[in-house]
Amino acid sequence: GGWNNLRISFENILTLAALSGRTLVLPPEQSMYLLYAKKGDKRNGYRQYTDYFNMTDNSDFLRRVPIISAEEFLRLEGGDDGFVPLNGYDETKKQHLLDVAKGCEERKKAELFCEDLYDHYLAHGQLQPLISEPVEKQNCFVFDKDVFLYGNEYISKLSEDVQSRIQTYCNQRPPVYYNKTMHDAPVWHFETMDLKWRLLTHSYALLFFTDPV
């Protein structure tokens, strides 16, 4: 549990950002489960994934996966023509979301509740299409060029060999195919604090490529 669960989910999200050509928006700084503040901690226990992963100083990685903070994302894309426009809110609500983007708590009664920002993301984007818990509802994520180009109706036209390999890999898990609807969604939001949406499956057991080349 704890950090290891966070790490597995985050590594899956990094992989999906690289595969889909997206910019990764980090969550706001916040306390992380079981990573408690130490005496004299000037950040009051708030942490960020960049504290543990060498990403922002890794030029090779950043060429593949651009990374910005939640605050940067909201300021860049919160305009009228942005991905997550704030124009439907009054000035108090706008400032609240900007404050949440700087740092928040996963506590409903908190003044800066993280989910307020995440609900805003969901209002303008798509929730992740994958379920990893409970086991009987897990998915596998399939990348196939023809299904991407021609839509899910092409699934039945896949060759017997490809369908057999998908069946072998996914076993009892229903496959979810990466498609243009997912690709064109302006925002993908990963709700990994929710037990249903945690991605506690390593990428090599979650993602299948019908043409690995």
PDB file of C-alpha atoms in Angstrom:
ATOM      1  CA  GLY A   1       0.000   0.000   0.000  1.00  0.00           C
ATOM      2  CA  GLY A   2       0.943   3.649   0.363  1.00  0.00           C
ATOM      3  CA  TRP A   3       3.714   4.990  -1.828  1.00  0.00           C
ATOM      4  CA  ASN A   4       4.052   1.790  -3.847  1.00  0.00           C
ATOM      5  CA  ASN A   5       0.409   2.019  -4.985  1.00  0.00           C
ATOM      6  CA  LEU A   6       0.890   5.678  -5.898  1.00  0.00           C
ATOM      7  CA  ARG A   7       4.047   4.821  -7.819  1.00  0.00           C
ATOM      8  CA  ILE A   8       2.429   2.065  -9.897  1.00  0.00           C
ATOM      9  CA  SER A   9      -0.506   4.282 -10.873  1.00  0.00           C
ATOM     10  CA  PHE A  10       1.781   7.185 -11.700  1.00  0.00           C
ATOM     11  CA  GLU A  11       4.097   5.064 -13.852  1.00  0.00           C
ATOM     12  CA  ASN A  12       1.072   3.874 -15.852  1.00  0.00           C
ATOM     13  CA  ILE A  13      -0.012   7.480 -16.366  1.00  0.00           C
ATOM     14  CA  LEU A  14       3.490   8.448 -17.524  1.00  0.00           C
ATOM     15  CA  THR A  15       3.446   5.569 -20.009  1.00  0.00           C
ATOM     16  CA  LEU A  16       0.020   6.541 -21.366  1.00  0.00           C
ATOM     17  CA  ALA A  17       1.069  10.182 -21.713  1.00  0.00           C
ATOM     18  CA  ALA A  18       4.066   9.075 -23.784  1.00  0.00           C
ATOM     19  CA  LEU A  19       1.985   6.720 -25.944  1.00  0.00           C
ATOM     20  CA  SER A  20      -0.762   9.261 -26.648  1.00  0.00           C
ATOM     21  CA  GLY A  21       1.530  12.265 -27.168  1.00  0.00           C
ATOM     22  CA  ARG A  22       0.021  14.261 -24.315  1.00  0.00           C
ATOM     23  CA  THR A  23       1.349  16.786 -21.842  1.00  0.00           C
ATOM     24  CA  LEU A  24       1.310  15.463 -18.293  1.00  0.00           C
ATOM     25  CA  VAL A  25      -0.357  17.805 -15.805  1.00  0.00           C
ATOM     26  CA  LEU A  26       0.870  17.032 -12.310  1.00  0.00           C
ATOM     27  CA  PRO A  27      -1.656  17.042  -9.470  1.00  0.00           C
ATOM     28  CA  PRO A  28      -1.427  19.913  -6.996  1.00  0.00           C
ATOM     29  CA  GLU A  29       1.069  19.489  -4.190  1.00  0.00           C
ATOM     30  CA  GLN A  30      -0.549  17.639  -1.296  1.00  0.00           C
ATOM     31  CA  SER A  31       0.122  15.243   1.534  1.00  0.00           C
ATOM     32  CA  MET A  32       0.763  11.749   0.231  1.00  0.00           C
ATOM     33  CA  TYR A  33      -0.512   8.689   2.021  1.00  0.00           C
ATOM     34  CA  LEU A  34       1.945   7.482   4.711  1.00  0.00           C
ATOM     35  CA  LEU A  35       4.566  10.071   3.676  1.00  0.00           C
ATOM     36  CA  TYR A  36       4.220  12.205   6.749  1.00  0.00           C
ATOM     37  CA  ALA A  37       5.795  15.583   7.432  1.00  0.00           C
ATOM     38  CA  LYS A  38       9.008  15.565   9.445  1.00  0.00           C
ATOM     39  CA  LYS A  39       9.959  18.091  12.082  1.00  0.00           C
ATOM     40  CA  GLY A  40      10.910  21.399  10.485  1.00  0.00           C
ATOM     41  CA  ASP A  41       9.278  20.547   7.142  1.00  0.00           C
ATOM     42  CA  LYS A  42       8.624  23.954   5.566  1.00  0.00           C
ATOM     43  CA  ARG A  43       6.125  22.444   3.131  1.00  0.00           C
ATOM     44  CA  ASN A  44       3.945  21.032   5.926  1.00  0.00           C
ATOM     45  CA  GLY A  45       4.121  17.559   4.476  1.00  0.00           C
ATOM     46  CA  TYR A  46       3.057  18.588   0.980  1.00  0.00           C
ATOM     47  CA  ARG A  47       4.801  16.540  -1.682  1.00  0.00           C
ATOM     48  CA  GLN A  48       4.980  16.285  -5.463  1.00  0.00           C
ATOM     49  CA  TYR A  49       5.930  13.371  -7.717  1.00  0.00           C
ATOM     50  CA  THR A  50       8.944  15.354  -8.889  1.00  0.00           C
ATOM     51  CA  ASP A  51      10.322  14.921  -5.359  1.00  0.00           C
ATOM     52  CA  TYR A  52      10.746  11.226  -6.125  1.00  0.00           C
ATOM     53  CA  PHE A  53      11.064  10.993  -9.927  1.00  0.00           C
ATOM     54  CA  ASN A  54      13.769  12.807 -11.901  1.00  0.00           C
ATOM     55  CA  MET A  55      11.465  14.291 -14.529  1.00  0.00           C
ATOM     56  CA  THR A  56      11.735  18.076 -14.721  1.00  0.00           C
ATOM     57  CA  ASP A  57      15.552  17.932 -15.000  1.00  0.00           C
ATOM     58  CA  ASN A  58      15.502  15.054 -17.484  1.00  0.00           C
ATOM     59  CA  SER A  59      15.641  16.635 -20.959  1.00  0.00           C
ATOM     60  CA  ASP A  60      15.346  13.307 -22.786  1.00  0.00           C
ATOM     61  CA  PHE A  61      12.188  12.458 -20.861  1.00  0.00           C
ATOM     62  CA  LEU A  62      10.681  15.920 -21.305  1.00  0.00           C
ATOM     63  CA  ARG A  63      11.074  15.688 -25.076  1.00  0.00           C
ATOM     64  CA  ARG A  64       8.785  12.665 -24.953  1.00  0.00           C
ATOM     65  CA  VAL A  65       6.434  13.778 -22.177  1.00  0.00           C
ATOM     66  CA  PRO A  66       6.146  17.528 -21.518  1.00  0.00           C
ATOM     67  CA  ILE A  67       5.248  18.184 -17.873  1.00  0.00           C
ATOM     68  CA  ILE A  68       3.535  21.187 -16.288  1.00  0.00           C
ATOM     69  CA  SER A  69       2.044  21.908 -12.879  1.00  0.00           C
ATOM     70  CA  ALA A  70      -1.685  22.118 -12.189  1.00  0.00           C
ATOM     71  CA  GLU A  71      -1.354  25.853 -11.620  1.00  0.00           C
ATOM     72  CA  GLU A  72       0.441  26.350 -14.952  1.00  0.00           C
ATOM     73  CA  PHE A  73      -2.196  24.276 -16.729  1.00  0.00           C
ATOM     74  CA  LEU A  74      -5.083  26.248 -15.263  1.00  0.00           C
ATOM     75  CA  ARG A  75      -3.485  29.587 -16.150  1.00  0.00           C
ATOM     76  CA  LEU A  76      -2.643  28.408 -19.686  1.00  0.00           C
ATOM     77  CA  GLU A  77      -5.906  26.621 -20.476  1.00  0.00           C
ATOM     78  CA  GLY A  78      -8.417  28.363 -18.231  1.00  0.00           C
ATOM     79  CA  GLY A  79      -9.194  31.097 -20.765  1.00  0.00           C
ATOM     80  CA  ASP A  80     -12.325  31.252 -22.906  1.00  0.00           C
ATOM     81  CA  ASP A  81     -10.743  29.164 -25.683  1.00  0.00           C
ATOM     82  CA  GLY A  82      -8.722  26.896 -23.387  1.00  0.00           C
ATOM     83  CA  PHE A  83      -9.140  23.207 -22.611  1.00  0.00           C
ATOM     84  CA  VAL A  84     -10.552  23.900 -19.132  1.00  0.00           C
ATOM     85  CA  PRO A  85     -12.215  27.361 -19.364  1.00  0.00           C
ATOM     86  CA  LEU A  86     -13.072  29.162 -16.144  1.00  0.00           C
ATOM     87  CA  ASN A  87     -15.527  31.564 -17.762  1.00  0.00           C
ATOM     88  CA  GLY A  88     -18.557  29.896 -16.193  1.00  0.00           C
ATOM     89  CA  TYR A  89     -17.508  30.887 -12.674  1.00  0.00           C
ATOM     90  CA  ASP A  90     -17.496  34.090 -10.676  1.00  0.00           C
ATOM     91  CA  GLU A  91     -14.180  35.594  -9.546  1.00  0.00           C
ATOM     92  CA  THR A  92     -14.347  33.916  -6.132  1.00  0.00           C
ATOM     93  CA  LYS A  93     -14.700  30.443  -7.667  1.00  0.00           C
ATOM     94  CA  LYS A  94     -11.949  31.135 -10.209  1.00  0.00           C
ATOM     95  CA  GLN A  95      -9.547  32.176  -7.478  1.00  0.00           C
ATOM     96  CA  HIS A  96     -10.531  29.159  -5.395  1.00  0.00           C
ATOM     97  CA  LEU A  97      -9.608  26.773  -8.215  1.00  0.00           C
ATOM     98  CA  LEU A  98      -6.305  28.596  -8.773  1.00  0.00           C
ATOM     99  CA  ASP A  99      -5.544  28.268  -5.061  1.00  0.00           C
ATOM    100  CA  VAL A 100      -6.430  24.554  -5.110  1.00  0.00           C
ATOM    101  CA  ALA A 101      -4.090  24.091  -8.084  1.00  0.00           C
ATOM    102  CA  LYS A 102      -1.188  25.352  -5.956  1.00  0.00           C
ATOM    103  CA  GLY A 103      -1.795  22.896  -3.126  1.00  0.00           C
ATOM    104  CA  CYS A 104      -4.754  20.995  -1.722  1.00  0.00           C
ATOM    105  CA  GLU A 105      -6.014  18.303   0.622  1.00  0.00           C
ATOM    106  CA  GLU A 106      -7.969  15.115  -0.049  1.00  0.00           C
ATOM    107  CA  ARG A 107     -10.375  15.982   2.748  1.00  0.00           C
ATOM    108  CA  LYS A 108     -13.945  17.045   1.988  1.00  0.00           C
ATOM    109  CA  LYS A 109     -14.073  19.670   4.728  1.00  0.00           C
ATOM    110  CA  ALA A 110     -10.737  21.185   3.729  1.00  0.00           C
ATOM    111  CA  GLU A 111     -10.757  24.784   2.542  1.00  0.00           C
ATOM    112  CA  LEU A 112      -8.746  23.694  -0.501  1.00  0.00           C
ATOM    113  CA  PHE A 113     -10.312  20.367  -1.462  1.00  0.00           C
ATOM    114  CA  CYS A 114      -8.470  18.672  -4.345  1.00  0.00           C
ATOM    115  CA  GLU A 115     -11.656  17.241  -5.838  1.00  0.00           C
ATOM    116  CA  ASP A 116     -12.976  20.745  -6.582  1.00  0.00           C
ATOM    117  CA  LEU A 117     -10.279  21.064  -9.238  1.00  0.00           C
ATOM    118  CA  TYR A 118     -10.656  17.487 -10.457  1.00  0.00           C
ATOM    119  CA  ASP A 119     -14.415  17.984 -10.937  1.00  0.00           C
ATOM    120  CA  HIS A 120     -13.560  20.977 -13.130  1.00  0.00           C
ATOM    121  CA  TYR A 121     -11.228  18.816 -15.215  1.00  0.00           C
ATOM    122  CA  LEU A 122     -13.933  16.179 -15.629  1.00  0.00           C
ATOM    123  CA  ALA A 123     -16.447  18.776 -16.785  1.00  0.00           C
ATOM    124  CA  HIS A 124     -14.206  19.463 -19.790  1.00  0.00           C
ATOM    125  CA  GLY A 125     -12.540  16.134 -20.465  1.00  0.00           C
ATOM    126  CA  GLN A 126     -12.779  12.372 -20.274  1.00  0.00           C
ATOM    127  CA  LEU A 127     -12.345  10.091 -17.305  1.00  0.00           C
ATOM    128  CA  GLN A 128      -9.788   7.353 -17.782  1.00  0.00           C
ATOM    129  CA  PRO A 129     -11.367   4.359 -19.557  1.00  0.00           C
ATOM    130  CA  LEU A 130      -9.655   1.695 -17.440  1.00  0.00           C
ATOM    131  CA  ILE A 131     -10.660  -0.163 -14.288  1.00  0.00           C
ATOM    132  CA  SER A 132      -8.131  -2.199 -12.307  1.00  0.00           C
ATOM    133  CA  GLU A 133     -10.252  -3.045  -9.251  1.00  0.00           C
ATOM    134  CA  PRO A 134     -12.024  -5.172  -8.273  1.00  0.00           C
ATOM    135  CA  VAL A 135     -10.258  -8.019 -10.036  1.00  0.00           C
ATOM    136  CA  GLU A 136     -13.437  -9.313 -11.715  1.00  0.00           C
ATOM    137  CA  LYS A 137     -13.940  -5.937 -13.426  1.00  0.00           C
ATOM    138  CA  GLN A 138     -10.382  -5.288 -14.576  1.00  0.00           C
ATOM    139  CA  ASN A 139      -9.702  -4.213 -18.161  1.00  0.00           C
ATOM    140  CA  CYS A 140      -6.758  -4.590 -20.481  1.00  0.00           C
ATOM    141  CA  PHE A 141      -5.888  -1.726 -22.820  1.00  0.00           C
ATOM    142  CA  VAL A 142      -5.323  -2.691 -26.456  1.00  0.00           C
ATOM    143  CA  PHE A 143      -3.545  -0.571 -29.059  1.00  0.00           C
ATOM    144  CA  ASP A 144      -4.341  -1.601 -32.633  1.00  0.00           C
ATOM    145  CA  LYS A 145      -3.712   0.630 -35.641  1.00  0.00           C
ATOM    146  CA  ASP A 146      -6.726  -0.505 -37.668  1.00  0.00           C
ATOM    147  CA  VAL A 147      -9.187  -0.190 -34.779  1.00  0.00           C
ATOM    148  CA  PHE A 148      -7.806   3.289 -34.133  1.00  0.00           C
ATOM    149  CA  LEU A 149      -8.191   4.302 -37.791  1.00  0.00           C
ATOM    150  CA  TYR A 150     -11.550   2.671 -38.545  1.00  0.00           C
ATOM    151  CA  GLY A 151     -13.296   2.521 -35.171  1.00  0.00           C
ATOM    152  CA  ASN A 152     -14.521  -0.216 -32.855  1.00  0.00           C
ATOM    153  CA  GLU A 153     -16.616  -1.775 -35.618  1.00  0.00           C
ATOM    154  CA  TYR A 154     -13.308  -3.032 -37.037  1.00  0.00           C
ATOM    155  CA  ILE A 155     -12.652  -5.213 -33.964  1.00  0.00           C
ATOM    156  CA  SER A 156     -14.613  -8.122 -35.459  1.00  0.00           C
ATOM    157  CA  LYS A 157     -12.493  -7.843 -38.635  1.00  0.00           C
ATOM    158  CA  LEU A 158      -9.174  -8.343 -36.859  1.00  0.00           C
ATOM    159  CA  SER A 159      -7.319 -11.429 -38.004  1.00  0.00           C
ATOM    160  CA  GLU A 160      -7.711 -14.664 -36.075  1.00  0.00           C
ATOM    161  CA  ASP A 161      -4.078 -14.432 -35.013  1.00  0.00           C
ATOM    162  CA  VAL A 162      -4.499 -10.935 -33.576  1.00  0.00           C
ATOM    163  CA  GLN A 163      -7.752 -11.837 -31.820  1.00  0.00           C
ATOM    164  CA  SER A 164      -6.106 -14.939 -30.373  1.00  0.00           C
ATOM    165  CA  ARG A 165      -3.166 -12.936 -29.023  1.00  0.00           C
ATOM    166  CA  ILE A 166      -5.515 -10.377 -27.470  1.00  0.00           C
ATOM    167  CA  GLN A 167      -7.523 -13.178 -25.857  1.00  0.00           C
ATOM    168  CA  THR A 168      -4.380 -14.822 -24.502  1.00  0.00           C
ATOM    169  CA  TYR A 169      -3.105 -11.538 -23.045  1.00  0.00           C
ATOM    170  CA  CYS A 170      -6.383 -10.256 -21.616  1.00  0.00           C
ATOM    171  CA  ASN A 171      -7.731 -13.643 -20.555  1.00  0.00           C
ATOM    172  CA  GLN A 172     -10.988 -12.884 -18.701  1.00  0.00           C
ATOM    173  CA  ARG A 173     -10.482  -9.118 -18.728  1.00  0.00           C
ATOM    174  CA  PRO A 174     -12.662  -7.181 -21.208  1.00  0.00           C
ATOM    175  CA  PRO A 175     -10.403  -5.328 -23.644  1.00  0.00           C
ATOM    176  CA  VAL A 176     -10.673  -1.548 -24.044  1.00  0.00           C
ATOM    177  CA  TYR A 177      -9.332  -0.318 -27.397  1.00  0.00           C
ATOM    178  CA  TYR A 178      -7.510   2.963 -27.801  1.00  0.00           C
ATOM    179  CA  ASN A 179      -9.540   4.930 -30.345  1.00  0.00           C
ATOM    180  CA  LYS A 180      -9.885   8.373 -31.902  1.00  0.00           C
ATOM    181  CA  THR A 181     -12.491   9.490 -29.361  1.00  0.00           C
ATOM    182  CA  MET A 182      -9.974   8.954 -26.583  1.00  0.00           C
ATOM    183  CA  HIS A 183      -7.182  10.422 -28.648  1.00  0.00           C
ATOM    184  CA  ASP A 184      -9.127  13.592 -29.494  1.00  0.00           C
ATOM    185  CA  ALA A 185     -10.420  14.246 -25.956  1.00  0.00           C
ATOM    186  CA  PRO A 186      -8.881  17.556 -24.848  1.00  0.00           C
ATOM    187  CA  VAL A 187      -8.250  16.279 -21.323  1.00  0.00           C
ATOM    188  CA  TRP A 188      -7.771  12.815 -19.858  1.00  0.00           C
ATOM    189  CA  HIS A 189      -8.345  12.757 -16.112  1.00  0.00           C
ATOM    190  CA  PHE A 190      -7.098   9.902 -13.939  1.00  0.00           C
ATOM    191  CA  GLU A 191      -9.142   9.558 -10.743  1.00  0.00           C
ATOM    192  CA  THR A 192      -6.684   7.203  -9.053  1.00  0.00           C
ATOM    193  CA  MET A 193      -7.669   8.207  -5.506  1.00  0.00           C
ATOM    194  CA  ASP A 194     -10.929   6.351  -6.129  1.00  0.00           C
ATOM    195  CA  LEU A 195     -10.626   2.635  -5.396  1.00  0.00           C
ATOM    196  CA  LYS A 196     -12.455   1.802  -8.632  1.00  0.00           C
ATOM    197  CA  TRP A 197     -10.046   3.762 -10.820  1.00  0.00           C
ATOM    198  CA  ARG A 198      -6.693   2.983  -9.226  1.00  0.00           C
ATOM    199  CA  LEU A 199      -4.270   1.612 -11.818  1.00  0.00           C
ATOM    200  CA  LEU A 200      -2.616  -1.018  -9.641  1.00  0.00           C
ATOM    201  CA  THR A 201      -1.477  -3.164 -12.548  1.00  0.00           C
ATOM    202  CA  HIS A 202       2.011  -2.774 -14.003  1.00  0.00           C
ATOM    203  CA  SER A 203       2.050  -1.457 -17.565  1.00  0.00           C
ATOM    204  CA  TYR A 204       3.389  -4.720 -18.980  1.00  0.00           C
ATOM    205  CA  ALA A 205       0.261  -6.449 -17.654  1.00  0.00           C
ATOM    206  CA  LEU A 206      -2.126  -3.651 -18.651  1.00  0.00           C
ATOM    207  CA  LEU A 207      -1.138  -2.497 -22.159  1.00  0.00           C
ATOM    208  CA  PHE A 208      -1.151  -4.751 -25.233  1.00  0.00           C
ATOM    209  CA  PHE A 209       0.122  -3.779 -28.690  1.00  0.00           C
ATOM    210  CA  THR A 210      -1.047  -5.882 -31.606  1.00  0.00           C
ATOM    211  CA  ASP A 211       1.924  -4.583 -33.595  1.00  0.00           C
ATOM    212  CA  PRO A 212       4.799  -3.973 -31.141  1.00  0.00           C
ATOM    213  CA  VAL A 213       6.939  -2.478 -33.938  1.00  0.00           C
TER     214      VAL A 213
END
